[in-house]
Amino acid sequence: MVSGIQPEASQGLRPGGLPEGIRAAIYAVAFAVALSTWFIEIRAPLWLDETVSMFLIKGGWAGIMSRQVWPDAPAYSCLLWLWTKVMGTGEFMLRISSVLPMLAAAYLLYRAARELFDQDVAVIAAIVFCLHPIIIFAAIDVRPYAFAALVINATILTLVLLRHNHSNWLAALFGFLAASIVEFQLLFAAILPALAVCFVASKIADRKTLWRQLSVALGVFVLGFLPAIPRLQYMMHTSGTHVFSEAPRLLQLVSTITVRGLVIILVVFVLVAAARRSLDLRNHEGQWTVLLCISLALVPLLILYGLSVGTSIHVFVPRYRLVAVPGIALCWGLVVSWMNSRTLRLLFCAALVVVAACVCFTAASFHRHMYSWKDALAFAEKNASVDNAPVLICSDIPEADHMRMPVGAAIEETGILPPLSYYKLTVPVAPLPRTLNEETIRAGSMFLQQQAERRFLAMAFVESYGTLDWLAKAAGASHTVHELGVFDGVKVLEFVPR
């Protein structure tokens, strides 16, 4: 990716003093350091949503097909299931299943940027992509987002290649890849308007080719979109049941674009380039390139932000913002391309990687992938298995607040307690909703009546601590309550008969 960077005399770049081999080596090291940030938490235990992925594949192919009403992508579940058949279900190998497609996504972004900019700028754009905190998280997350990033970048590359190509086959590929984006994550449809605008803009001078390729792309897109329709219908009818975050703040929007403040380094180097008269704002890349970069970054981001601010459906969470990260990386590349000095570009890349790596390897937020139920369930298993004490668990999925609590074998089939799909309990289990509502009180009261003279445990994550308090009060007359510990935010209580 980073070898063979040649002088760009045609672009007016000033010749640098370093040999090309040394420049290429510095860029290669910078890219390797950027990639290393992905592996800080490569051995982290699975968090809640990752255990949902394991629940969806535990029944094999038949189980995946029977659970297509879930918001998750069946295509990803099939890929993950095949991976586990070959590589096993260990936490490390599960995370590698996301590292590989994300690495391919970084390469495809480089290829797209190389079609737009000089080679050193393309490398820098790929490095910015790799260093974005959202990508660092998604690169080891056992979820569809790494594959979604791969498809998004493949779509962008195909769009860029279509500028000067009249092939119907390439147009068909563009339509198929655009549909695949939605297949891996429905919310990533927010990028489709930007892709459509850029496609039309690239062909507006040749109306005949535009209508022919547009017809092919749309036809293939519609066919490729058909499998996602049942999930889309399910999401539209149950949109309120999947909300789990607060309304976003403007600072979150700014932080996504600025890569958590690293843009300060870019601003400094732009000012240095201006002071040295090495800043060339003339548009060498063309208006279409500017449109592409800005629209891919801002259109999906503003759609998600507007939807989250203007409605009760708050979807401006980091992993959904991934859809805009390739465009953000290309925007950074666009600004770097204005620096008419290869030396400044190289120094900027080195400074960016050094600062970003220092932050990633020292900041506590990068040393915790997400909270996990692993330790809490291991403790509960050891404690409860002594006398086969039942365990009452508050579900941590928002959908549980809109369900009637299952019993017996139905608990496992509904997936209301996804952590148990990977971290097993051998003792009896009973679920409760995520929040304290009428169903919580009904199911909780029934459970307390059944366990009036028996020891049991109760577990809940932070959002369900109120339910634990209610349980302690409701069982106060018949049980003595002890807090046994808090494991990564999951509190475990013991109820002992008086």
Short mmCIF file of C-alpha atoms in Angstrom, two decimals:
data_model
loop_
_atom_site.label_atom_id
_atom_site.label_comp_id
_atom_site.label_asym_id
_atom_site.label_seq_id
_atom_site.Cartn_x
_atom_site.Cartn_y
_atom_site.Cartn_z
CA MET A 1 0.00 0.00 0.00
CA VAL A 2 2.73 2.44 0.92
CA SER A 3 5.62 1.50 -1.34
CA GLY A 4 6.75 3.25 -4.48
CA ILE A 5 5.66 6.80 -3.63
CA GLN A 6 6.96 8.91 -6.50
CA PRO A 7 7.50 12.65 -6.87
CA GLU A 8 4.40 14.39 -8.10
CA ALA A 9 5.95 17.06 -10.28
CA SER A 10 2.78 17.40 -12.29
CA GLN A 11 0.99 18.56 -9.15
CA GLY A 12 3.57 21.24 -8.44
CA LEU A 13 4.87 19.55 -5.29
CA ARG A 14 8.17 20.80 -4.06
CA PRO A 15 10.89 18.13 -4.07
CA GLY A 16 11.81 16.79 -0.64
CA GLY A 17 15.21 15.94 0.77
CA LEU A 18 14.52 12.36 1.84
CA PRO A 19 15.09 9.43 -0.52
CA GLU A 20 11.94 7.70 -1.71
CA GLY A 21 12.82 4.48 0.09
CA ILE A 22 13.00 6.25 3.45
CA ARG A 23 9.73 8.06 2.81
CA ALA A 24 8.03 4.79 1.94
CA ALA A 25 9.45 3.16 5.07
CA ILE A 26 8.16 5.98 7.29
CA TYR A 27 4.69 5.70 5.79
CA ALA A 28 4.79 1.91 6.20
CA VAL A 29 5.74 2.23 9.87
CA ALA A 30 3.05 4.87 10.39
CA PHE A 31 0.43 2.60 8.85
CA ALA A 32 1.61 -0.34 11.00
CA VAL A 33 1.40 1.77 14.16
CA ALA A 34 -2.10 2.90 13.19
CA LEU A 35 -3.13 -0.74 12.76
CA SER A 36 -1.59 -1.67 16.12
CA THR A 37 -4.20 0.46 17.89
CA TRP A 38 -6.80 -2.09 16.85
CA PHE A 39 -5.20 -4.79 18.99
CA ILE A 40 -5.15 -3.05 22.36
CA GLU A 41 -8.25 -4.95 23.51
CA ILE A 42 -8.09 -7.91 21.12
CA ARG A 43 -8.50 -10.36 24.02
CA ALA A 44 -11.39 -8.55 25.70
CA PRO A 45 -14.37 -10.67 26.75
CA LEU A 46 -17.53 -10.39 24.67
CA TRP A 47 -19.90 -7.58 25.54
CA LEU A 48 -23.69 -7.69 25.32
CA ASP A 49 -24.17 -7.09 21.59
CA GLU A 50 -21.43 -9.54 20.69
CA THR A 51 -23.22 -12.25 22.65
CA VAL A 52 -26.30 -11.42 20.55
CA SER A 53 -24.19 -12.39 17.53
CA MET A 54 -23.43 -15.71 19.20
CA PHE A 55 -27.11 -16.27 20.02
CA LEU A 56 -28.04 -15.77 16.37
CA ILE A 57 -25.61 -18.43 15.12
CA LYS A 58 -25.93 -21.03 17.85
CA GLY A 59 -28.69 -22.86 15.96
CA GLY A 60 -26.61 -23.10 12.79
CA TRP A 61 -28.01 -22.28 9.37
CA ALA A 62 -31.58 -23.18 10.36
CA GLY A 63 -31.37 -21.00 13.47
CA ILE A 64 -30.07 -18.04 11.49
CA MET A 65 -32.89 -18.26 8.97
CA SER A 66 -35.54 -18.59 11.68
CA ARG A 67 -34.34 -15.40 13.38
CA GLN A 68 -34.36 -13.08 10.37
CA VAL A 69 -36.84 -10.79 12.11
CA TRP A 70 -34.01 -9.67 14.38
CA PRO A 71 -32.47 -6.31 13.37
CA ASP A 72 -29.13 -8.03 12.82
CA ALA A 73 -27.91 -9.01 9.37
CA PRO A 74 -28.44 -12.66 8.37
CA ALA A 75 -25.56 -12.31 5.90
CA TYR A 76 -23.19 -11.47 8.73
CA SER A 77 -24.56 -14.30 10.89
CA CYS A 78 -23.86 -16.75 8.07
CA LEU A 79 -20.30 -15.46 7.67
CA LEU A 80 -19.69 -15.63 11.41
CA TRP A 81 -21.13 -19.14 11.63
CA LEU A 82 -18.86 -20.34 8.83
CA TRP A 83 -15.89 -18.69 10.55
CA THR A 84 -16.61 -20.45 13.84
CA LYS A 85 -16.86 -23.79 12.06
CA VAL A 86 -13.30 -23.35 10.81
CA MET A 87 -11.62 -21.25 13.51
CA GLY A 88 -13.62 -22.06 16.65
CA THR A 89 -15.45 -19.80 19.08
CA GLY A 90 -12.60 -18.52 21.23
CA GLU A 91 -12.78 -14.81 22.02
CA PHE A 92 -9.51 -14.02 20.22
CA MET A 93 -10.45 -15.81 16.99
CA LEU A 94 -13.93 -14.29 17.03
CA ARG A 95 -12.34 -10.84 17.07
CA ILE A 96 -9.98 -11.75 14.23
CA SER A 97 -13.10 -12.40 12.14
CA SER A 98 -13.66 -8.62 12.22
CA VAL A 99 -10.02 -7.56 11.97
CA LEU A 100 -9.60 -9.15 8.53
CA PRO A 101 -12.52 -7.42 6.76
CA MET A 102 -11.61 -4.11 8.42
CA LEU A 103 -8.05 -4.46 7.13
CA ALA A 104 -9.49 -5.06 3.65
CA ALA A 105 -11.71 -2.00 4.14
CA ALA A 106 -8.65 0.14 4.89
CA TYR A 107 -7.00 -1.10 1.70
CA LEU A 108 -10.06 -0.33 -0.42
CA LEU A 109 -10.25 3.17 1.04
CA TYR A 110 -6.61 3.64 0.10
CA ARG A 111 -7.39 2.48 -3.44
CA ALA A 112 -10.28 4.93 -3.70
CA ALA A 113 -8.17 7.77 -2.30
CA ARG A 114 -5.35 6.87 -4.72
CA GLU A 115 -7.75 7.49 -7.60
CA LEU A 116 -8.43 10.96 -6.20
CA PHE A 117 -5.16 12.15 -4.71
CA ASP A 118 -1.39 11.69 -4.76
CA GLN A 119 -0.17 8.42 -3.33
CA ASP A 120 1.16 9.86 -0.08
CA VAL A 121 -2.19 11.59 0.52
CA ALA A 122 -3.99 8.30 -0.13
CA VAL A 123 -1.85 6.62 2.51
CA ILE A 124 -2.62 9.40 4.98
CA ALA A 125 -6.35 9.06 4.31
CA ALA A 126 -6.13 5.32 5.02
CA ILE A 127 -4.22 6.03 8.23
CA VAL A 128 -6.86 8.53 9.39
CA PHE A 129 -9.48 5.87 8.70
CA CYS A 130 -7.56 3.32 10.81
CA LEU A 131 -7.00 5.77 13.68
CA HIS A 132 -10.61 6.85 14.01
CA PRO A 133 -11.90 5.64 17.42
CA ILE A 134 -15.04 4.23 15.79
CA ILE A 135 -12.92 2.08 13.47
CA ILE A 136 -10.63 1.00 16.33
CA PHE A 137 -13.71 -0.25 18.16
CA ALA A 138 -15.39 -1.89 15.17
CA ALA A 139 -12.19 -3.60 13.99
CA ILE A 140 -12.36 -6.11 16.86
CA ASP A 141 -16.09 -6.03 17.52
CA VAL A 142 -17.87 -9.32 16.83
CA ARG A 143 -20.62 -7.53 14.98
CA PRO A 144 -21.43 -6.73 11.31
CA TYR A 145 -19.71 -3.33 11.29
CA ALA A 146 -16.32 -4.41 9.94
CA PHE A 147 -18.04 -6.11 7.01
CA ALA A 148 -20.25 -3.04 6.56
CA ALA A 149 -17.14 -0.85 6.41
CA LEU A 150 -15.67 -3.21 3.82
CA VAL A 151 -18.77 -2.95 1.63
CA ILE A 152 -19.01 0.83 2.06
CA ASN A 153 -15.41 1.31 0.93
CA ALA A 154 -15.88 -1.13 -1.94
CA THR A 155 -18.90 0.92 -3.04
CA ILE A 156 -16.92 4.16 -2.83
CA LEU A 157 -14.09 2.66 -4.89
CA THR A 158 -16.57 1.42 -7.51
CA LEU A 159 -18.19 4.86 -7.64
CA VAL A 160 -14.81 6.52 -8.16
CA LEU A 161 -13.93 4.08 -10.94
CA LEU A 162 -17.29 4.72 -12.62
CA ARG A 163 -16.38 8.36 -13.27
CA HIS A 164 -14.55 7.50 -16.47
CA ASN A 165 -16.06 4.10 -17.17
CA HIS A 166 -19.07 3.27 -19.35
CA SER A 167 -19.37 -0.38 -18.31
CA ASN A 168 -22.79 -1.73 -17.41
CA TRP A 169 -21.08 -4.44 -15.36
CA LEU A 170 -19.38 -1.87 -13.15
CA ALA A 171 -22.69 -0.05 -12.75
CA ALA A 172 -24.32 -3.34 -11.74
CA LEU A 173 -21.56 -3.93 -9.21
CA PHE A 174 -22.15 -0.44 -7.81
CA GLY A 175 -25.86 -1.19 -7.36
CA PHE A 176 -25.17 -4.55 -5.72
CA LEU A 177 -22.63 -3.13 -3.29
CA ALA A 178 -24.93 -0.23 -2.37
CA ALA A 179 -27.67 -2.75 -1.52
CA SER A 180 -25.18 -4.82 0.48
CA ILE A 181 -24.47 -1.82 2.71
CA VAL A 182 -28.10 -1.87 3.84
CA GLU A 183 -27.98 -5.65 4.23
CA PHE A 184 -25.24 -5.39 6.85
CA GLN A 185 -26.81 -2.45 8.71
CA LEU A 186 -30.18 -0.91 7.87
CA LEU A 187 -29.25 2.47 9.32
CA PHE A 188 -26.32 2.73 6.93
CA ALA A 189 -28.89 3.53 4.25
CA ALA A 190 -28.11 7.10 5.34
CA ILE A 191 -25.16 7.04 2.94
CA LEU A 192 -27.29 6.17 -0.10
CA PRO A 193 -28.34 9.79 -0.92
CA ALA A 194 -24.68 10.83 -0.99
CA LEU A 195 -23.79 7.94 -3.28
CA ALA A 196 -26.70 8.73 -5.60
CA VAL A 197 -25.84 12.43 -5.83
CA CYS A 198 -22.18 11.72 -6.56
CA PHE A 199 -23.06 9.10 -9.16
CA VAL A 200 -25.37 11.48 -11.02
CA ALA A 201 -22.87 14.33 -10.75
CA SER A 202 -20.11 12.19 -12.24
CA LYS A 203 -22.22 11.42 -15.34
CA ILE A 204 -24.20 14.61 -15.78
CA ALA A 205 -22.16 15.64 -18.82
CA ASP A 206 -23.04 12.38 -20.61
CA ARG A 207 -26.80 11.97 -20.23
CA LYS A 208 -27.00 8.85 -22.38
CA THR A 209 -24.46 6.97 -20.26
CA LEU A 210 -26.04 8.37 -17.10
CA TRP A 211 -29.50 6.94 -17.80
CA ARG A 212 -28.16 3.61 -19.01
CA GLN A 213 -25.85 3.02 -16.05
CA LEU A 214 -28.35 4.47 -13.59
CA SER A 215 -31.04 2.07 -14.82
CA VAL A 216 -28.67 -0.89 -14.44
CA ALA A 217 -27.51 0.21 -10.98
CA LEU A 218 -31.05 0.83 -9.73
CA GLY A 219 -32.31 -2.49 -11.07
CA VAL A 220 -29.56 -4.45 -9.36
CA PHE A 221 -29.97 -2.38 -6.19
CA VAL A 222 -33.68 -3.19 -5.98
CA LEU A 223 -32.99 -6.92 -6.39
CA GLY A 224 -30.21 -6.80 -3.82
CA PHE A 225 -32.40 -4.88 -1.39
CA LEU A 226 -35.25 -7.41 -1.41
CA PRO A 227 -33.79 -9.68 1.34
CA ALA A 228 -33.63 -6.70 3.71
CA ILE A 229 -37.32 -5.82 3.36
CA PRO A 230 -38.61 -8.17 6.14
CA ARG A 231 -36.08 -6.70 8.59
CA LEU A 232 -36.96 -3.19 7.47
CA GLN A 233 -40.66 -3.84 8.03
CA TYR A 234 -39.92 -5.30 11.45
CA MET A 235 -37.81 -2.27 12.39
CA MET A 236 -40.52 0.16 11.23
CA HIS A 237 -43.20 -1.58 13.29
CA THR A 238 -40.99 -1.93 16.39
CA SER A 239 -38.79 1.17 16.13
CA GLY A 240 -39.63 2.34 19.64
CA THR A 241 -38.55 -0.94 21.23
CA HIS A 242 -34.92 -0.65 20.06
CA VAL A 243 -34.10 2.78 21.51
CA PHE A 244 -31.37 2.58 24.12
CA SER A 245 -29.50 5.91 24.03
CA GLU A 246 -30.15 9.53 24.90
CA ALA A 247 -30.60 12.37 22.42
CA PRO A 248 -27.19 13.34 20.98
CA ARG A 249 -25.22 16.48 21.74
CA LEU A 250 -23.66 18.68 19.07
CA LEU A 251 -20.25 17.94 20.59
CA GLN A 252 -20.63 14.30 19.54
CA LEU A 253 -21.12 15.38 15.94
CA VAL A 254 -18.05 17.63 16.08
CA SER A 255 -15.98 14.93 17.78
CA THR A 256 -16.75 12.44 15.02
CA ILE A 257 -15.57 14.80 12.29
CA THR A 258 -12.52 16.02 14.20
CA VAL A 259 -11.50 12.47 15.26
CA ARG A 260 -11.71 13.43 18.93
CA GLY A 261 -9.69 16.60 18.55
CA LEU A 262 -6.85 15.24 16.43
CA VAL A 263 -7.89 17.80 13.83
CA ILE A 264 -5.81 20.30 15.84
CA ILE A 265 -2.70 18.68 14.37
CA LEU A 266 -4.11 19.11 10.87
CA VAL A 267 -4.93 22.77 11.53
CA VAL A 268 -1.40 23.42 12.81
CA PHE A 269 0.19 21.95 9.70
CA VAL A 270 -2.19 23.83 7.41
CA LEU A 271 -1.15 27.06 9.13
CA VAL A 272 2.52 26.13 8.80
CA ALA A 273 1.98 25.39 5.10
CA ALA A 274 0.28 28.77 4.68
CA ALA A 275 3.15 30.54 6.46
CA ARG A 276 5.65 28.81 4.19
CA ARG A 277 3.54 29.58 1.15
CA SER A 278 3.14 25.87 0.60
CA LEU A 279 -0.65 25.92 0.82
CA ASP A 280 -2.33 25.63 -2.56
CA LEU A 281 -6.10 25.96 -2.36
CA ARG A 282 -6.55 25.76 -6.10
CA ASN A 283 -8.75 22.79 -6.82
CA HIS A 284 -6.39 20.29 -8.49
CA GLU A 285 -8.74 17.43 -7.68
CA GLY A 286 -11.84 18.84 -9.33
CA GLN A 287 -15.25 19.83 -8.02
CA TRP A 288 -16.54 16.26 -8.14
CA THR A 289 -13.85 15.07 -5.72
CA VAL A 290 -14.76 17.83 -3.28
CA LEU A 291 -18.45 16.92 -3.61
CA LEU A 292 -17.66 13.25 -3.05
CA CYS A 293 -15.57 13.78 0.08
CA ILE A 294 -17.90 16.27 1.75
CA SER A 295 -21.15 14.47 0.91
CA LEU A 296 -19.87 11.06 2.07
CA ALA A 297 -18.86 12.59 5.38
CA LEU A 298 -21.70 14.97 6.12
CA VAL A 299 -24.83 13.53 4.49
CA PRO A 300 -25.02 10.26 6.50
CA LEU A 301 -23.80 11.96 9.66
CA LEU A 302 -26.36 14.75 9.48
CA ILE A 303 -29.17 12.33 8.62
CA LEU A 304 -28.45 10.24 11.72
CA TYR A 305 -28.03 13.35 13.85
CA GLY A 306 -31.22 14.96 12.57
CA LEU A 307 -33.19 11.74 13.09
CA SER A 308 -31.88 11.44 16.64
CA VAL A 309 -32.51 15.07 17.56
CA GLY A 310 -35.86 15.45 15.82
CA THR A 311 -37.48 12.17 16.88
CA SER A 312 -37.51 9.75 19.79
CA ILE A 313 -35.42 7.29 17.75
CA HIS A 314 -31.93 8.08 19.03
CA VAL A 315 -29.48 6.35 16.72
CA PHE A 316 -26.48 8.68 16.92
CA VAL A 317 -24.34 6.12 18.72
CA PRO A 318 -20.68 5.65 17.71
CA ARG A 319 -21.01 2.35 15.86
CA TYR A 320 -23.79 3.74 13.65
CA ARG A 321 -21.66 6.80 12.89
CA LEU A 322 -19.16 4.45 11.26
CA VAL A 323 -21.04 4.99 8.00
CA ALA A 324 -19.50 8.49 7.75
CA VAL A 325 -15.92 7.61 8.73
CA PRO A 326 -14.70 6.76 5.18
CA GLY A 327 -15.97 10.14 3.99
CA ILE A 328 -14.33 11.86 6.96
CA ALA A 329 -11.01 10.20 6.14
CA LEU A 330 -11.32 11.34 2.52
CA CYS A 331 -12.07 14.90 3.70
CA TRP A 332 -8.88 14.86 5.74
CA GLY A 333 -7.06 13.62 2.65
CA LEU A 334 -8.57 16.49 0.65
CA VAL A 335 -7.21 19.06 3.12
CA VAL A 336 -3.80 17.37 3.24
CA SER A 337 -3.67 17.53 -0.56
CA TRP A 338 -3.68 21.33 -0.30
CA MET A 339 -0.26 21.17 1.36
CA ASN A 340 2.04 21.68 -1.61
CA SER A 341 4.96 20.08 0.20
CA ARG A 342 5.69 16.39 0.47
CA THR A 343 7.85 17.01 3.52
CA LEU A 344 5.01 18.71 5.39
CA ARG A 345 2.70 15.87 4.46
CA LEU A 346 5.17 13.34 5.82
CA LEU A 347 5.71 15.31 9.02
CA PHE A 348 1.95 15.66 9.47
CA CYS A 349 1.48 11.92 9.07
CA ALA A 350 4.22 11.17 11.60
CA ALA A 351 2.87 13.68 14.13
CA LEU A 352 -0.68 12.40 13.73
CA VAL A 353 0.30 8.79 14.28
CA VAL A 354 2.56 9.54 17.25
CA VAL A 355 -0.07 11.62 19.06
CA ALA A 356 -2.92 9.24 18.24
CA ALA A 357 -0.92 6.18 19.32
CA CYS A 358 0.07 7.85 22.61
CA VAL A 359 -3.58 8.62 23.31
CA CYS A 360 -4.76 5.14 22.36
CA PHE A 361 -2.16 3.29 24.41
CA THR A 362 -2.52 5.47 27.50
CA ALA A 363 -6.18 6.55 27.66
CA ALA A 364 -8.39 4.31 29.78
CA SER A 365 -11.25 4.49 27.26
CA PHE A 366 -9.18 2.53 24.71
CA HIS A 367 -8.35 -0.20 27.25
CA ARG A 368 -11.94 -1.29 27.71
CA HIS A 369 -13.83 -2.55 24.69
CA MET A 370 -17.19 -2.53 26.45
CA TYR A 371 -18.59 -3.94 29.66
CA SER A 372 -19.00 -7.71 29.81
CA TRP A 373 -21.12 -10.16 31.79
CA LYS A 374 -18.33 -12.75 31.74
CA ASP A 375 -16.94 -12.31 35.25
CA ALA A 376 -20.34 -11.81 36.87
CA LEU A 377 -21.73 -14.98 35.30
CA ALA A 378 -18.63 -16.96 36.21
CA PHE A 379 -19.02 -15.83 39.83
CA ALA A 380 -22.73 -16.61 39.83
CA GLU A 381 -22.10 -20.09 38.41
CA LYS A 382 -19.56 -20.89 41.10
CA ASN A 383 -21.74 -19.53 43.90
CA ALA A 384 -25.12 -20.90 42.78
CA SER A 385 -23.97 -24.34 41.65
CA VAL A 386 -23.24 -25.34 45.25
CA ASP A 387 -26.96 -25.80 45.99
CA ASN A 388 -28.39 -25.28 42.49
CA ALA A 389 -29.75 -21.91 43.54
CA PRO A 390 -31.77 -20.15 40.82
CA VAL A 391 -30.50 -16.90 39.35
CA LEU A 392 -32.81 -13.99 38.54
CA ILE A 393 -31.29 -11.86 35.76
CA CYS A 394 -32.44 -8.49 34.49
CA SER A 395 -32.17 -8.58 30.72
CA ASP A 396 -29.91 -5.92 29.27
CA ILE A 397 -31.56 -5.62 25.85
CA PRO A 398 -34.12 -2.79 25.40
CA GLU A 399 -36.50 -5.12 23.58
CA ALA A 400 -37.06 -6.99 26.86
CA ASP A 401 -39.09 -4.06 28.19
CA HIS A 402 -41.77 -4.84 25.61
CA MET A 403 -41.96 -8.61 26.14
CA ARG A 404 -43.76 -10.96 28.47
CA MET A 405 -41.10 -12.86 30.36
CA PRO A 406 -40.53 -16.38 29.00
CA VAL A 407 -40.06 -19.42 31.22
CA GLY A 408 -38.26 -22.72 30.80
CA ALA A 409 -36.84 -23.55 27.38
CA ALA A 410 -38.39 -20.40 25.90
CA ILE A 411 -35.78 -18.30 27.72
CA GLU A 412 -33.04 -19.70 25.54
CA GLU A 413 -35.10 -19.58 22.35
CA THR A 414 -36.12 -15.92 22.68
CA GLY A 415 -32.58 -14.72 23.32
CA ILE A 416 -33.78 -12.42 26.08
CA LEU A 417 -30.52 -13.16 27.98
CA PRO A 418 -27.93 -13.18 25.16
CA PRO A 419 -24.85 -13.39 27.44
CA LEU A 420 -25.96 -16.92 28.35
CA SER A 421 -25.48 -17.90 24.71
CA TYR A 422 -21.73 -17.69 25.24
CA TYR A 423 -21.09 -17.61 29.00
CA LYS A 424 -23.13 -20.52 30.33
CA LEU A 425 -25.01 -21.07 33.57
CA THR A 426 -25.93 -24.60 34.63
CA VAL A 427 -28.35 -23.50 37.37
CA PRO A 428 -32.02 -22.48 36.87
CA VAL A 429 -32.44 -19.00 35.36
CA ALA A 430 -35.35 -16.56 35.29
CA PRO A 431 -35.38 -13.27 33.34
CA LEU A 432 -36.77 -9.84 34.12
CA PRO A 433 -37.16 -6.79 31.84
CA ARG A 434 -34.45 -4.15 31.61
CA THR A 435 -36.37 -1.45 33.48
CA LEU A 436 -38.73 -1.53 36.43
CA ASN A 437 -42.17 -1.74 34.81
CA GLU A 438 -45.42 -3.64 35.28
CA GLU A 439 -44.04 -6.81 33.75
CA THR A 440 -41.00 -6.60 36.03
CA ILE A 441 -43.23 -6.40 39.08
CA ARG A 442 -45.50 -9.21 37.86
CA ALA A 443 -42.71 -11.64 36.95
CA GLY A 444 -40.58 -10.62 39.94
CA SER A 445 -43.42 -11.10 42.44
CA MET A 446 -44.21 -14.53 41.00
CA PHE A 447 -40.55 -15.54 41.25
CA LEU A 448 -40.36 -14.38 44.89
CA GLN A 449 -43.42 -16.45 45.77
CA GLN A 450 -41.86 -19.55 44.21
CA GLN A 451 -38.57 -19.01 46.08
CA ALA A 452 -40.07 -18.05 49.44
CA GLU A 453 -37.94 -20.62 51.33
CA ARG A 454 -35.01 -20.97 48.97
CA ARG A 455 -31.74 -19.12 48.45
CA PHE A 456 -31.31 -17.36 45.10
CA LEU A 457 -29.16 -14.78 43.35
CA ALA A 458 -30.19 -11.69 41.40
CA MET A 459 -28.05 -9.92 38.78
CA ALA A 460 -28.37 -6.67 36.86
CA PHE A 461 -26.35 -4.10 34.96
CA VAL A 462 -26.41 -0.39 35.86
CA GLU A 463 -29.65 0.43 34.03
CA SER A 464 -31.46 -2.22 36.09
CA TYR A 465 -30.17 -1.36 39.55
CA GLY A 466 -33.61 0.05 40.37
CA THR A 467 -35.08 -3.43 39.89
CA LEU A 468 -32.55 -4.88 42.34
CA ASP A 469 -33.58 -2.26 44.90
CA TRP A 470 -37.23 -3.18 44.39
CA LEU A 471 -36.44 -6.89 44.76
CA ALA A 472 -34.57 -6.26 48.00
CA LYS A 473 -37.55 -4.39 49.46
CA ALA A 474 -40.12 -6.86 48.16
CA ALA A 475 -38.21 -9.83 49.61
CA GLY A 476 -37.26 -8.09 52.84
CA ALA A 477 -39.80 -10.00 54.93
CA SER A 478 -38.68 -13.46 53.79
CA HIS A 479 -35.01 -13.07 52.82
CA THR A 480 -31.84 -11.41 54.00
CA VAL A 481 -30.09 -9.62 51.17
CA HIS A 482 -26.30 -9.47 50.68
CA GLU A 483 -24.37 -7.72 47.95
CA LEU A 484 -21.77 -10.21 46.73
CA GLY A 485 -19.95 -7.87 44.36
CA VAL A 486 -20.03 -5.71 41.25
CA PHE A 487 -18.29 -7.13 38.19
CA ASP A 488 -17.75 -4.69 35.33
CA GLY A 489 -20.95 -2.90 36.26
CA VAL A 490 -23.00 -6.08 36.83
CA LYS A 491 -24.17 -6.23 40.46
CA VAL A 492 -24.82 -9.61 42.09
CA LEU A 493 -27.11 -9.91 45.14
CA GLU A 494 -27.70 -12.97 47.33
CA PHE A 495 -31.11 -13.60 48.89
CA VAL A 496 -30.97 -15.97 51.88
CA PRO A 497 -34.19 -17.19 53.59
CA ARG A 498 -34.61 -15.84 57.11
#
